[in-house]
Coordinates of C-alpha atoms in Angstrom, one line a residue:
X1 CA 11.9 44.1 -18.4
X2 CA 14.9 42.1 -17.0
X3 CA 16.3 39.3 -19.3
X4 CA 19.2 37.2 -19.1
X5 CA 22.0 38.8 -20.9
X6 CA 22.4 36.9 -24.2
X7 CA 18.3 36.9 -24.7
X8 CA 18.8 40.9 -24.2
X9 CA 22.0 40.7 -27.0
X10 CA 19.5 38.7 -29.5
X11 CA 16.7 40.7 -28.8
X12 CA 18.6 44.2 -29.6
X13 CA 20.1 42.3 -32.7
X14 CA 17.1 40.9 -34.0
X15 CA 14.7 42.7 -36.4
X16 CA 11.0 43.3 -36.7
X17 CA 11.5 43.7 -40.8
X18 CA 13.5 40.8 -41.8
X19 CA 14.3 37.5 -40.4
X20 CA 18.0 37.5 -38.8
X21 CA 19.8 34.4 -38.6
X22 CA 20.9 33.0 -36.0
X23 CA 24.6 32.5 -37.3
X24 CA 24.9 36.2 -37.9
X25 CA 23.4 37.2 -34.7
X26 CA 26.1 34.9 -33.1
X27 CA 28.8 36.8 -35.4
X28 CA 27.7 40.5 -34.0
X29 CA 27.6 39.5 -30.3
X30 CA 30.4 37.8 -29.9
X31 CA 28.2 35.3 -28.2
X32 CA 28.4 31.3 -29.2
X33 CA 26.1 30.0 -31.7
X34 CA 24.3 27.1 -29.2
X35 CA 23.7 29.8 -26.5
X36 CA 22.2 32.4 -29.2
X37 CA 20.0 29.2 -30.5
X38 CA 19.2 28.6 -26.4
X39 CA 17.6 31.9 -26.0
X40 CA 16.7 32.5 -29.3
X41 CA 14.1 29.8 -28.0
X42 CA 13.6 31.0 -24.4
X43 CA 12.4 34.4 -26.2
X44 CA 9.9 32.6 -28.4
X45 CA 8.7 31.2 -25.3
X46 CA 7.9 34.6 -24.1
X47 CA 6.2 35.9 -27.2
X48 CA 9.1 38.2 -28.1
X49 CA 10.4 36.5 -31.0
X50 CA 9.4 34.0 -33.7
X51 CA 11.7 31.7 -34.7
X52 CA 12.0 29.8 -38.5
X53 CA 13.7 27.6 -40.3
X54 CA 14.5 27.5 -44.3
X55 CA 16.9 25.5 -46.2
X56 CA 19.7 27.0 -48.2
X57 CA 21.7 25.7 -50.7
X58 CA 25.4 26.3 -51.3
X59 CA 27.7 25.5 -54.6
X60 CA 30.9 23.8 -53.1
X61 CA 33.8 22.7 -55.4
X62 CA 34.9 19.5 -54.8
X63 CA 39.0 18.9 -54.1
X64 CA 39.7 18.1 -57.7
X65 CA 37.5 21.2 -58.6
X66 CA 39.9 23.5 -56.6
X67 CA 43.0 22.0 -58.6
X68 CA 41.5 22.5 -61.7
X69 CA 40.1 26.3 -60.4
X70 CA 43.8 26.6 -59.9
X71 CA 45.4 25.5 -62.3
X72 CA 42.8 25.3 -65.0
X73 CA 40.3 22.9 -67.0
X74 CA 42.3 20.2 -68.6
X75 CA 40.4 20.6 -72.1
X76 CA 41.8 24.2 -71.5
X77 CA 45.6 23.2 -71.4
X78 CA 45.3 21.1 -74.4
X79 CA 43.4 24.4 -76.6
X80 CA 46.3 26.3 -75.4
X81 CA 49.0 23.6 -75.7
X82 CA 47.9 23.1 -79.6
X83 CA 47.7 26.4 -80.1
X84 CA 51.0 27.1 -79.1
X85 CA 52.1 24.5 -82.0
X86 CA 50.3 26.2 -85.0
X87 CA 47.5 23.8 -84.7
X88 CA 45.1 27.0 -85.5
X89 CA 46.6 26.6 -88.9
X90 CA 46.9 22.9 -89.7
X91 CA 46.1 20.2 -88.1
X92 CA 49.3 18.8 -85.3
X93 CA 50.0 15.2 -84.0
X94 CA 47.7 14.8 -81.0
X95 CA 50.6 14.0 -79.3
X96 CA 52.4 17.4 -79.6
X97 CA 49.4 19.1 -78.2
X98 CA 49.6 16.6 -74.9
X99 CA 53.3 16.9 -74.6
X100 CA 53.2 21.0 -74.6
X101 CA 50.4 21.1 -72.3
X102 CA 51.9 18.7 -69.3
X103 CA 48.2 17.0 -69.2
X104 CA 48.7 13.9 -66.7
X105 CA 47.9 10.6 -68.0
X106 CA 44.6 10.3 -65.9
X107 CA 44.1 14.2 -67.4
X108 CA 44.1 13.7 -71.0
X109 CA 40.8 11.6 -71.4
X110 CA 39.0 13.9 -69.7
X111 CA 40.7 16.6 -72.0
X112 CA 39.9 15.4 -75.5
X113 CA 35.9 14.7 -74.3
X114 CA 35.4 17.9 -73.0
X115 CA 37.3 19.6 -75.7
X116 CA 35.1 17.8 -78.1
X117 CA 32.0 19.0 -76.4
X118 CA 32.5 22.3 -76.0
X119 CA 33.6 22.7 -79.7
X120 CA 37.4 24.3 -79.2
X121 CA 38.5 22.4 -82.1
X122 CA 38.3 19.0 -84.5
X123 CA 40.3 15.7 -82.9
X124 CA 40.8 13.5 -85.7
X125 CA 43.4 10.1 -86.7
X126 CA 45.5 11.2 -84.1
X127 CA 46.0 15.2 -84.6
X128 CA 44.3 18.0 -83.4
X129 CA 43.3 21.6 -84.7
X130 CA 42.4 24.8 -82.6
X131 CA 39.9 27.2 -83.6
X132 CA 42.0 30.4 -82.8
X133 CA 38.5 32.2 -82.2
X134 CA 37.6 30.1 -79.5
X135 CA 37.2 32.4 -75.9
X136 CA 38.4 30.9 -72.9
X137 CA 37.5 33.7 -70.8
X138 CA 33.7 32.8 -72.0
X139 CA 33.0 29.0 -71.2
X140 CA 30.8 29.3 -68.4
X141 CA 32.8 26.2 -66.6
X142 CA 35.7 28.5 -66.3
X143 CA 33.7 31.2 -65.0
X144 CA 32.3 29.6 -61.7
X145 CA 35.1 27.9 -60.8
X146 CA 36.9 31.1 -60.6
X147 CA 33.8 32.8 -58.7
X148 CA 33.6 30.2 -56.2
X149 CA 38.0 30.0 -55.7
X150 CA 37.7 33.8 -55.1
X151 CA 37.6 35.6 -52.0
X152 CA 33.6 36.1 -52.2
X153 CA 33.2 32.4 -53.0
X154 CA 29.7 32.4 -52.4
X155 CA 27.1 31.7 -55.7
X156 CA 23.5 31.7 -55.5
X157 CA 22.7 28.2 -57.5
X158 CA 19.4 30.6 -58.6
X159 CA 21.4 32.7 -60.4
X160 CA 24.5 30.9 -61.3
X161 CA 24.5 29.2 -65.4
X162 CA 22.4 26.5 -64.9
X163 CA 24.8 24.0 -67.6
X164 CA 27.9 25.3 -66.0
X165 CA 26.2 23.7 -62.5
X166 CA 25.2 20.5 -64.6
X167 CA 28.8 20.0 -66.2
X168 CA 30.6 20.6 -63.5
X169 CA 28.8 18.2 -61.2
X170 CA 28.8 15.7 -63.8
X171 CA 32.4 16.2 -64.1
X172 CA 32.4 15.5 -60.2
X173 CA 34.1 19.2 -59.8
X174 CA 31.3 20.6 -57.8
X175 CA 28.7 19.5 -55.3
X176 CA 25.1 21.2 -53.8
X177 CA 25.2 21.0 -50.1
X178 CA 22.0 22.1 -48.0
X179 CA 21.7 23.4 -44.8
X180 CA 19.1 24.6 -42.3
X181 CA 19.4 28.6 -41.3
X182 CA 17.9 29.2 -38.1
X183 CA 16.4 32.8 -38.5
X184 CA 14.7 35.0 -35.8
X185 CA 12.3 38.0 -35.9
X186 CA 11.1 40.4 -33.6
X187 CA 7.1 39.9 -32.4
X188 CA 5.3 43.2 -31.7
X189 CA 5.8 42.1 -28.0
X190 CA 9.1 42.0 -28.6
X191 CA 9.3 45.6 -30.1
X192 CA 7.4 47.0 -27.2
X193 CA 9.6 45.4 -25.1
X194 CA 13.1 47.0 -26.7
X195 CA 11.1 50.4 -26.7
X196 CA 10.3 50.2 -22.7
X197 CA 14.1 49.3 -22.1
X198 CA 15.8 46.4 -21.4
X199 CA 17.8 45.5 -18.2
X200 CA 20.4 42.8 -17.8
X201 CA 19.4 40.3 -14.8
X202 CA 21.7 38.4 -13.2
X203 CA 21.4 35.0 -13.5
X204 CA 22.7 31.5 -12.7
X205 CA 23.2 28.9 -15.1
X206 CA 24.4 26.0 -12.5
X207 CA 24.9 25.5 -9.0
X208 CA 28.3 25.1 -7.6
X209 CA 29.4 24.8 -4.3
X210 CA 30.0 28.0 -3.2
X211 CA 27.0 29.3 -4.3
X212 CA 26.1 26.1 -1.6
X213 CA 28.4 27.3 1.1
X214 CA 27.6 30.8 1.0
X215 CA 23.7 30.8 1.0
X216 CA 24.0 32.8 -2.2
X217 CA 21.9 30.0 -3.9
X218 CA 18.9 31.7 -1.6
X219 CA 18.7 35.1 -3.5
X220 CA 20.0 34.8 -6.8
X221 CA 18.1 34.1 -10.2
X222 CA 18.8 30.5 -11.8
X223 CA 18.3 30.6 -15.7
X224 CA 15.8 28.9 -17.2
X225 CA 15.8 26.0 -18.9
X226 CA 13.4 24.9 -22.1
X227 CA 13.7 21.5 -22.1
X228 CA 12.0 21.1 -25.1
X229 CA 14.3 23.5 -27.4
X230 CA 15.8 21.9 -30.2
X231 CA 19.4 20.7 -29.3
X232 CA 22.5 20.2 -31.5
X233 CA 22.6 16.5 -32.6
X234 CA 26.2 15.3 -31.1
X235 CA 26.9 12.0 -33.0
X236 CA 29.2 9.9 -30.7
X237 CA 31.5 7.1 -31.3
X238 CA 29.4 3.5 -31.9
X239 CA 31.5 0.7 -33.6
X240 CA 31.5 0.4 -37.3
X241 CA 28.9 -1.7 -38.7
X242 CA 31.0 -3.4 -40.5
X243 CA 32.9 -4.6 -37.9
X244 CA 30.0 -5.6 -36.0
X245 CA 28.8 -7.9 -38.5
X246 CA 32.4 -8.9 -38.5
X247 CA 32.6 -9.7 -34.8
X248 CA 28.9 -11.4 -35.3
X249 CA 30.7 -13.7 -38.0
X250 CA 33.8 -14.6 -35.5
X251 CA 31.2 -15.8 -32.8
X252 CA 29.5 -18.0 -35.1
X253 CA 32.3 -19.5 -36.7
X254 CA 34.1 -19.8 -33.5
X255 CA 30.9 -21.1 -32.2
X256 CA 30.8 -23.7 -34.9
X257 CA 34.9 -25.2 -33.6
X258 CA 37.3 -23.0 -35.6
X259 CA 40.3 -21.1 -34.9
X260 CA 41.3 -18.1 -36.0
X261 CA 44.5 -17.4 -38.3
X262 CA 46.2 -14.7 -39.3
X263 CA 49.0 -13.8 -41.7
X264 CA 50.7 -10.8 -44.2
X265 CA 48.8 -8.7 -46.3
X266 CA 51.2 -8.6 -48.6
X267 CA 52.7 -11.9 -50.0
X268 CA 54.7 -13.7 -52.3
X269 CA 52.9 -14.9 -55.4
X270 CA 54.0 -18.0 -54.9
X271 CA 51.7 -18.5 -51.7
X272 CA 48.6 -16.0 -53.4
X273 CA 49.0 -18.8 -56.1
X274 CA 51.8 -21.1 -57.2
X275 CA 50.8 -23.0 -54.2
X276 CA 46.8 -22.7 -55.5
X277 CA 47.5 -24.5 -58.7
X278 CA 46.9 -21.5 -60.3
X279 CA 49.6 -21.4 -63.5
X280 CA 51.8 -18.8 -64.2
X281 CA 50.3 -17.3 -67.6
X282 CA 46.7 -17.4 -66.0
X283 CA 44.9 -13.6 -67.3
X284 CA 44.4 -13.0 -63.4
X285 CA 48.2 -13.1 -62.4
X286 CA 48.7 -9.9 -64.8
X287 CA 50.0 -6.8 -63.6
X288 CA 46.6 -5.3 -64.6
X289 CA 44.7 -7.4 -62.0
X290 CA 47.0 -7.3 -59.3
X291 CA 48.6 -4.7 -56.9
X292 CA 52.4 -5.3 -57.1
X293 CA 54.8 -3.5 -55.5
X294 CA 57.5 -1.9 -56.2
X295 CA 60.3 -2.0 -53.2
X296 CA 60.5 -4.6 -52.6
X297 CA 59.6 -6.2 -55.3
X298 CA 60.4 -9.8 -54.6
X299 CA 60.4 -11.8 -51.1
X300 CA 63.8 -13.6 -50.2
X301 CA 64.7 -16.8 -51.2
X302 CA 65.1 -17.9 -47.8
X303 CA 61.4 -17.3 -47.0
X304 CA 60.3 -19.5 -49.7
X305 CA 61.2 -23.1 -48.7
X306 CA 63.2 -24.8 -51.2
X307 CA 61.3 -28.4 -50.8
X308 CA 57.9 -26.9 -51.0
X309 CA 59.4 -24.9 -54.1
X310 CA 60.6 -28.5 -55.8
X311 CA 57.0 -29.7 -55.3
X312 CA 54.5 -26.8 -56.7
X313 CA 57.0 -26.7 -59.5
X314 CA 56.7 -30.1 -60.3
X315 CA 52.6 -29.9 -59.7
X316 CA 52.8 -27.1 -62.2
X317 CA 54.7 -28.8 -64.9
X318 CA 53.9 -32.5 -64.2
X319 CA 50.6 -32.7 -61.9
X320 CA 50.0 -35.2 -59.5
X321 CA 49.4 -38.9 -59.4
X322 CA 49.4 -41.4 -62.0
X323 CA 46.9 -39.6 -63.9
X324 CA 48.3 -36.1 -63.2
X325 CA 49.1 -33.8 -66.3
X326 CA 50.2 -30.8 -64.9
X327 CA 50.3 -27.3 -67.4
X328 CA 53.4 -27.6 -69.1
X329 CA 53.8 -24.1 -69.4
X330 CA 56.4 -21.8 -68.6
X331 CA 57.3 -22.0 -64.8
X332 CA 59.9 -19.5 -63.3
X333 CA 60.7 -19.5 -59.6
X334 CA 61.2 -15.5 -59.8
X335 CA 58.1 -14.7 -60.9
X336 CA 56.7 -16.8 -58.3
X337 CA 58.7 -14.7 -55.5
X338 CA 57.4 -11.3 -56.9
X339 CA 55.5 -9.7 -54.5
X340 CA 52.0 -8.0 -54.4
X341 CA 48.8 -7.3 -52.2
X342 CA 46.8 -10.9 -51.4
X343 CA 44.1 -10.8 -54.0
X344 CA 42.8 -13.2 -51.5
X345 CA 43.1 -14.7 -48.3
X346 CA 44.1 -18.4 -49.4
X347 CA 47.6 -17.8 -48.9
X348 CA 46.7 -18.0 -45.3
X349 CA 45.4 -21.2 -45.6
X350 CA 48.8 -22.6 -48.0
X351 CA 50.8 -20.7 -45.0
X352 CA 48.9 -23.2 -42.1
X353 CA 48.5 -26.2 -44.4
X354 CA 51.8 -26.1 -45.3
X355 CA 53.1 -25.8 -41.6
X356 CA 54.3 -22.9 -42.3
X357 CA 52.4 -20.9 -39.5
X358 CA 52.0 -22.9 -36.8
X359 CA 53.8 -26.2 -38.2
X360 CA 52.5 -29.4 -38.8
X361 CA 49.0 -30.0 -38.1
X362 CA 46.9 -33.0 -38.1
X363 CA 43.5 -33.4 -38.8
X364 CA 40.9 -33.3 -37.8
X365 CA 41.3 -29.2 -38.1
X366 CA 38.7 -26.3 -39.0
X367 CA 40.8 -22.7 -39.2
X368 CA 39.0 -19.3 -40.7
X369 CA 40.1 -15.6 -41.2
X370 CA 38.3 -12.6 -41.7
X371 CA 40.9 -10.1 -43.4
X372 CA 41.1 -7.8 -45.9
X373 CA 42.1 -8.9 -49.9
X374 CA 42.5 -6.4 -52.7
X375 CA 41.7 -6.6 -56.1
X376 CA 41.7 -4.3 -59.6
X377 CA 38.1 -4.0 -60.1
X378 CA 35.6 -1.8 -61.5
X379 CA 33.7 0.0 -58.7
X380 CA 30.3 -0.6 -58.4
X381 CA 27.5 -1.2 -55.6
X382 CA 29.5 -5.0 -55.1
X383 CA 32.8 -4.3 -55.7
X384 CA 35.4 -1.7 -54.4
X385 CA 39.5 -2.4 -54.9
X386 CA 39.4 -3.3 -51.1
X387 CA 36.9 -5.8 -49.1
X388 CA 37.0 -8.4 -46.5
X389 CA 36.8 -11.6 -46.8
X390 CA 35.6 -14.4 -44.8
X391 CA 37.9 -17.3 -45.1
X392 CA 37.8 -21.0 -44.2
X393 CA 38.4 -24.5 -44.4
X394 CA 38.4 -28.1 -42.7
X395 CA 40.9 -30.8 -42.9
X396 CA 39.2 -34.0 -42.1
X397 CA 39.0 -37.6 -43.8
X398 CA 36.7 -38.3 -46.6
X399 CA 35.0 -35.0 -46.9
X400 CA 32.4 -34.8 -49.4
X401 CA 30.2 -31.7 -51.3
X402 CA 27.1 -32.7 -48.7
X403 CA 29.5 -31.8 -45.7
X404 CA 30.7 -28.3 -47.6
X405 CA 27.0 -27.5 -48.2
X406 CA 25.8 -28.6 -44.9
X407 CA 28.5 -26.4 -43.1
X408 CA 27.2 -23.4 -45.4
X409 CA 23.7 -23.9 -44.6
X410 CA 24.7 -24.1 -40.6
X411 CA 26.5 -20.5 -41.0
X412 CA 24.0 -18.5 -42.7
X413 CA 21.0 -19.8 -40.9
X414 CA 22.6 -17.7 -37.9
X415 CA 22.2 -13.9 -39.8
X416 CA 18.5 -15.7 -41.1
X417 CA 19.3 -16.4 -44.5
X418 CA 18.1 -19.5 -45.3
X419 CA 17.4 -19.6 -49.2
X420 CA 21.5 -19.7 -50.2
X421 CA 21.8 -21.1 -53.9
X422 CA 24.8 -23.5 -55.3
X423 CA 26.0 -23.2 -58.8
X424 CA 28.8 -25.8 -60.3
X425 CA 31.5 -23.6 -60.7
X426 CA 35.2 -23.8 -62.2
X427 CA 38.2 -23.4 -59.7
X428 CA 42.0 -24.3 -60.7
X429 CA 43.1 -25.1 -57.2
X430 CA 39.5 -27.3 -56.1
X431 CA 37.4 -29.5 -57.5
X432 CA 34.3 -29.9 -57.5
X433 CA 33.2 -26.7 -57.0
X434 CA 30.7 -24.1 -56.4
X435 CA 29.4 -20.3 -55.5
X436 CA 27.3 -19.3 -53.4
X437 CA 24.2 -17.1 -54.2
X438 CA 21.5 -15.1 -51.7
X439 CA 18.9 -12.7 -52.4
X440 CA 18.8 -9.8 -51.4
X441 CA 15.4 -9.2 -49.2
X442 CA 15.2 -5.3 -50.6
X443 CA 15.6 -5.6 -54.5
X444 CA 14.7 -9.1 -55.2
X445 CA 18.2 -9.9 -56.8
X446 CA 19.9 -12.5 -56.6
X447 CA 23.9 -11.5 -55.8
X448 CA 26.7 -13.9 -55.7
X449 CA 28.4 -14.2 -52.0
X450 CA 31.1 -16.6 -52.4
X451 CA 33.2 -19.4 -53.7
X452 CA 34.2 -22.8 -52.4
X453 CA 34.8 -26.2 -53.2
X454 CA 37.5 -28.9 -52.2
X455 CA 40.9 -28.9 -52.8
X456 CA 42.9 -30.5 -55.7
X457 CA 45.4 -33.2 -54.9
X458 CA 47.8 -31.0 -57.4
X459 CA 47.5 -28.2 -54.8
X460 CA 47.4 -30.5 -51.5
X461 CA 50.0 -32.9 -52.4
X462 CA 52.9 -30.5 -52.8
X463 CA 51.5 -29.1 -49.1
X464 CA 52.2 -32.3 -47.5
X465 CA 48.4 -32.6 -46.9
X466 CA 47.2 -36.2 -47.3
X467 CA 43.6 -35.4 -45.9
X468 CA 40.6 -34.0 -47.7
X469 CA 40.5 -30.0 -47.4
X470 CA 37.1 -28.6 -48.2
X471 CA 37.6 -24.4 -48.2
X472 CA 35.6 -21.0 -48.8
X473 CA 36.0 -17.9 -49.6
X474 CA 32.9 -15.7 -48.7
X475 CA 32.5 -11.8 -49.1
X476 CA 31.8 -10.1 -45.8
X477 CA 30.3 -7.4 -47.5
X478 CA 27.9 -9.3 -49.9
X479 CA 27.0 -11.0 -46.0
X480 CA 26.3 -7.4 -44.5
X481 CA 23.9 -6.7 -48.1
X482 CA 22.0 -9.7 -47.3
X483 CA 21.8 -9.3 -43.4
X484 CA 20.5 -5.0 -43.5
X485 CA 19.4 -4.3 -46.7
X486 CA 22.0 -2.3 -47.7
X487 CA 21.8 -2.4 -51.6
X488 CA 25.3 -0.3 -52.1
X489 CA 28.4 -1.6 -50.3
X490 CA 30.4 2.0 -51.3
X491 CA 27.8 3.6 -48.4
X492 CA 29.2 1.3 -46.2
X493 CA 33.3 1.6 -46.3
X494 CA 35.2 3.1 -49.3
X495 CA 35.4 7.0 -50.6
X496 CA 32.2 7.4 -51.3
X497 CA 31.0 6.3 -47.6
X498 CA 27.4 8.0 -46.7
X499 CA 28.3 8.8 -43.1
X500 CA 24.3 9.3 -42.4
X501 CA 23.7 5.2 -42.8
X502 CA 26.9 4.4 -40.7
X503 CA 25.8 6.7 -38.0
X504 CA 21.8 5.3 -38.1
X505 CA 21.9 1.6 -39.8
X506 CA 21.8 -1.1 -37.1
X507 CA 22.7 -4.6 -38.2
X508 CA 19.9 -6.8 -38.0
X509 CA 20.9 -10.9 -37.2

């Protein structure tokens, strides 16, 4: 029988007893995985082989599971640590144990939990004591991390400890990944065939143009094709969904008479919020809910205009008008320099109201952004320390709620979401104001999507703004939830991204 030559190379490799896989027939040819798959097919086609497919499962560690596989368990460098200080015989200052071990700060949590749960000792009032008898060598943890850093590497999750698997995942150290092995296995065609010899044919995967010129095209064999074989899945490029919706939003807004601004991701407090109105011992202007940085740590005094300075000071301490009562609390002119990651995007808005961008402006005006703002917050399926937010606002005369709500209900009715929800709401740099609420057409629940209101005299004033200024700020991703269905923004951008949805979801308007 004459055969192409890799069908002939999978047929001699492949086995009448035991299912081969493909991946291994690939490795003992020397031939490429795809093309072994191509004929593994082709053969199947001419009853010579049988071709299956079974899911395996692999133990990966994670890269924090390699450090600690490296440099071992944290709840092991505190036993050893301890020990090291007598604390097998009385009790030490917890303290001791963490200095002699070198546990990093994010480290030593994790340390006295596990070292709790595993029983290596007694943590108590601030000291620690070690039972001496304790194995290290024995916890099962230990034991396949080890396995899977060594050169084998490979555990079958059938036989490995079954609450070593279920710590260690919980612990995040180590993940299950599946994967589909393509096995083959000789038909009793296909043995016939190997014991009636094989012959290599020659054959032609393409035609080229000397095959053209030449006339060879006339005598030679052309492979064949199976059209419908299974073929690798190629995912290519396709914009971000994210971005689409994005894009979507700048063509509605731009739609609706705005411009577009711009402006520095990292500011000066004193346009993230001195110019908001927003006082200086406010809980939100700690260094716990803020990204500051380090170098440099304050913007120039040259960039921060002396007269707008004067007049958010005197906002601060004073307020505005005849009615105005300001904080009267402490006010200092460096702290309001320091520098730090735009917890928002308002300072764009100070930066144009101001004239500061683009200089004086006039109304009427309508300006939006749709730019990134970070914040300290605890990650969960609405909030990550990163998002994008869709800023904007209009300067016009005698602005009122009805217009603010009326330009909200315009906006979403473009993405379909006509059921948005207003709740009073306290801002220091607007009033009155409000957030937004949609729910969300999967779950039922009803998840907050912005903030908004119009702005103080105590912030415009000191601005040089003498017109009304209703403003927004609306989460992009909250928008995108509302717009797919997607129930978990963390799938969508962020560490924990599930490439699978950004590769299928398709953002529905």
């Amino acid at each position: 029988m004459k055969l192409p030559e890799t069908q002939v190379a999978v047929l001699e490799a492949a086995s009448a007893d035991d299912p081969t896989p493909v991946e291994q027939i690939a490795d003992e040819t020397g031939e490429q995985e795809a093309a072994v798959r191509g004929a593994a097919f082709d053969l199947e086609e001419r009853g010579l082989l049988t071709v299956s497919e079974r899911t395996e499962t692999e133990l990966v560690l994670t890269e924090e599971g390699e450090e600690y596989a490296y440099e071992g368990l944290p709840e092991h460098t505190l036993w050893v640590g301890a020990l090291s200080n007598d604390a097998h015989e009385e009790p030490i200052e917890l303290g001791q144990a963490l200095g002699r071990g070198g546990l990093e700060d994010d480290q030593v949590e994790i340390a006295l939990s596990n070292f709790a749960r595993k029983g290596m000792g007694s943590i108590d009032s601030g000291t620690i004591e070690v039972d001496e008898d304790y194995d290290l060598e024995a916890d099962p943890e230990r034991a396949l991390l080890e396995t899977l850093r060594g050169e084998e590497g490979d555990v079958d999750p059938d036989e490995a400890d079954e609450e070593a698997v279920a710590g260690l995942e919980r612990r995040g150290l180590l993940e299950e990944h599946e994967h589909t092995v393509l096995e083959v296995a000789l038909t009793d065609d296909g043995v016939t065939a190997l014991m009636e010899g094989l012959e290599v044919a020659e054959t032609v995967g393409q035609v080229t143009p000397e095959l053209l010129t030449s006339g060879e095209w006339e005598t030679v064999e052309f492979a064949e094709y199976n059209v419908e074989a299974d073929a690798e899945t190629v995912h290519g490029g396709k914009p971000h969904p994210l971005r689409e919706m994005s894009e979507r939003v700048k063509d509605v807004l731009v739609g609706m008479g705005f411009e577009e601004m711009q402006g520095p991701h990292v500011d000066a407090d004193f346009y993230i919020n001195d110019c908001l109105f927003m006082p200086q011992d406010h809980p939100a202007r700690n260094h716990w809910d803020r990204f500051a940085l380090e170098e440099p740590a304050s913007m120039d005094r040259e960039d921060v205009p002396d007269d707008l300075v004067e007049a958010v000071e005197n906002a601060h301490r004073n307020g505005v008008g005849p009615d105005g009562e300001g904080y009267h609390s402490p006010w200092d002119e460096d702290f309001a320099r320091a520098l730090a990651l735009r917890g928002h995007t308002t300072n764009l808005s100070v930066r144009h109201l101001a004239g500061i961008a683009e200089g004086d402006i006039e109304p009427p005006q309508r300006y939006f952004s749709i730019e990134k703002a970070y914040r300290n917050d605890t990650l969960d399926a609405t909030h990550l320390l990163e998002f994008f937010q869709i800023e904007g606002w209009v300067m016009a005369e005698d602005l009122s709620v009805r217009d603010l709500m009326g330009t909200f209900t315009e906006f979403y009715e473009q993405f379909g979401i006509t059921d948005v929800e207003f709740k009073p709401h306290y801002n220091p740099y607007t009033e009155p104001s409000f957030e937004l609420f949609g729910r969300h057409p999967e779950t039922g629940e009803l998840i907050e999507i912005g903030n908004s209101g119009i702005f103080r005299p105590e912030m415009l004033e000191p601005l040089g703004v003498e017109a009304d200024v209703m403003a927004w700020g609306l989460a992009l991703e909250r928008l995108f939830m509302l717009a797919t269905g997607a129930e978990d923004i963390r799938d969508v951008h962020g560490t924990l991204v599930d490439l699978d949805f950004l590769r299928t979801e398709e953002v529905v308007y």
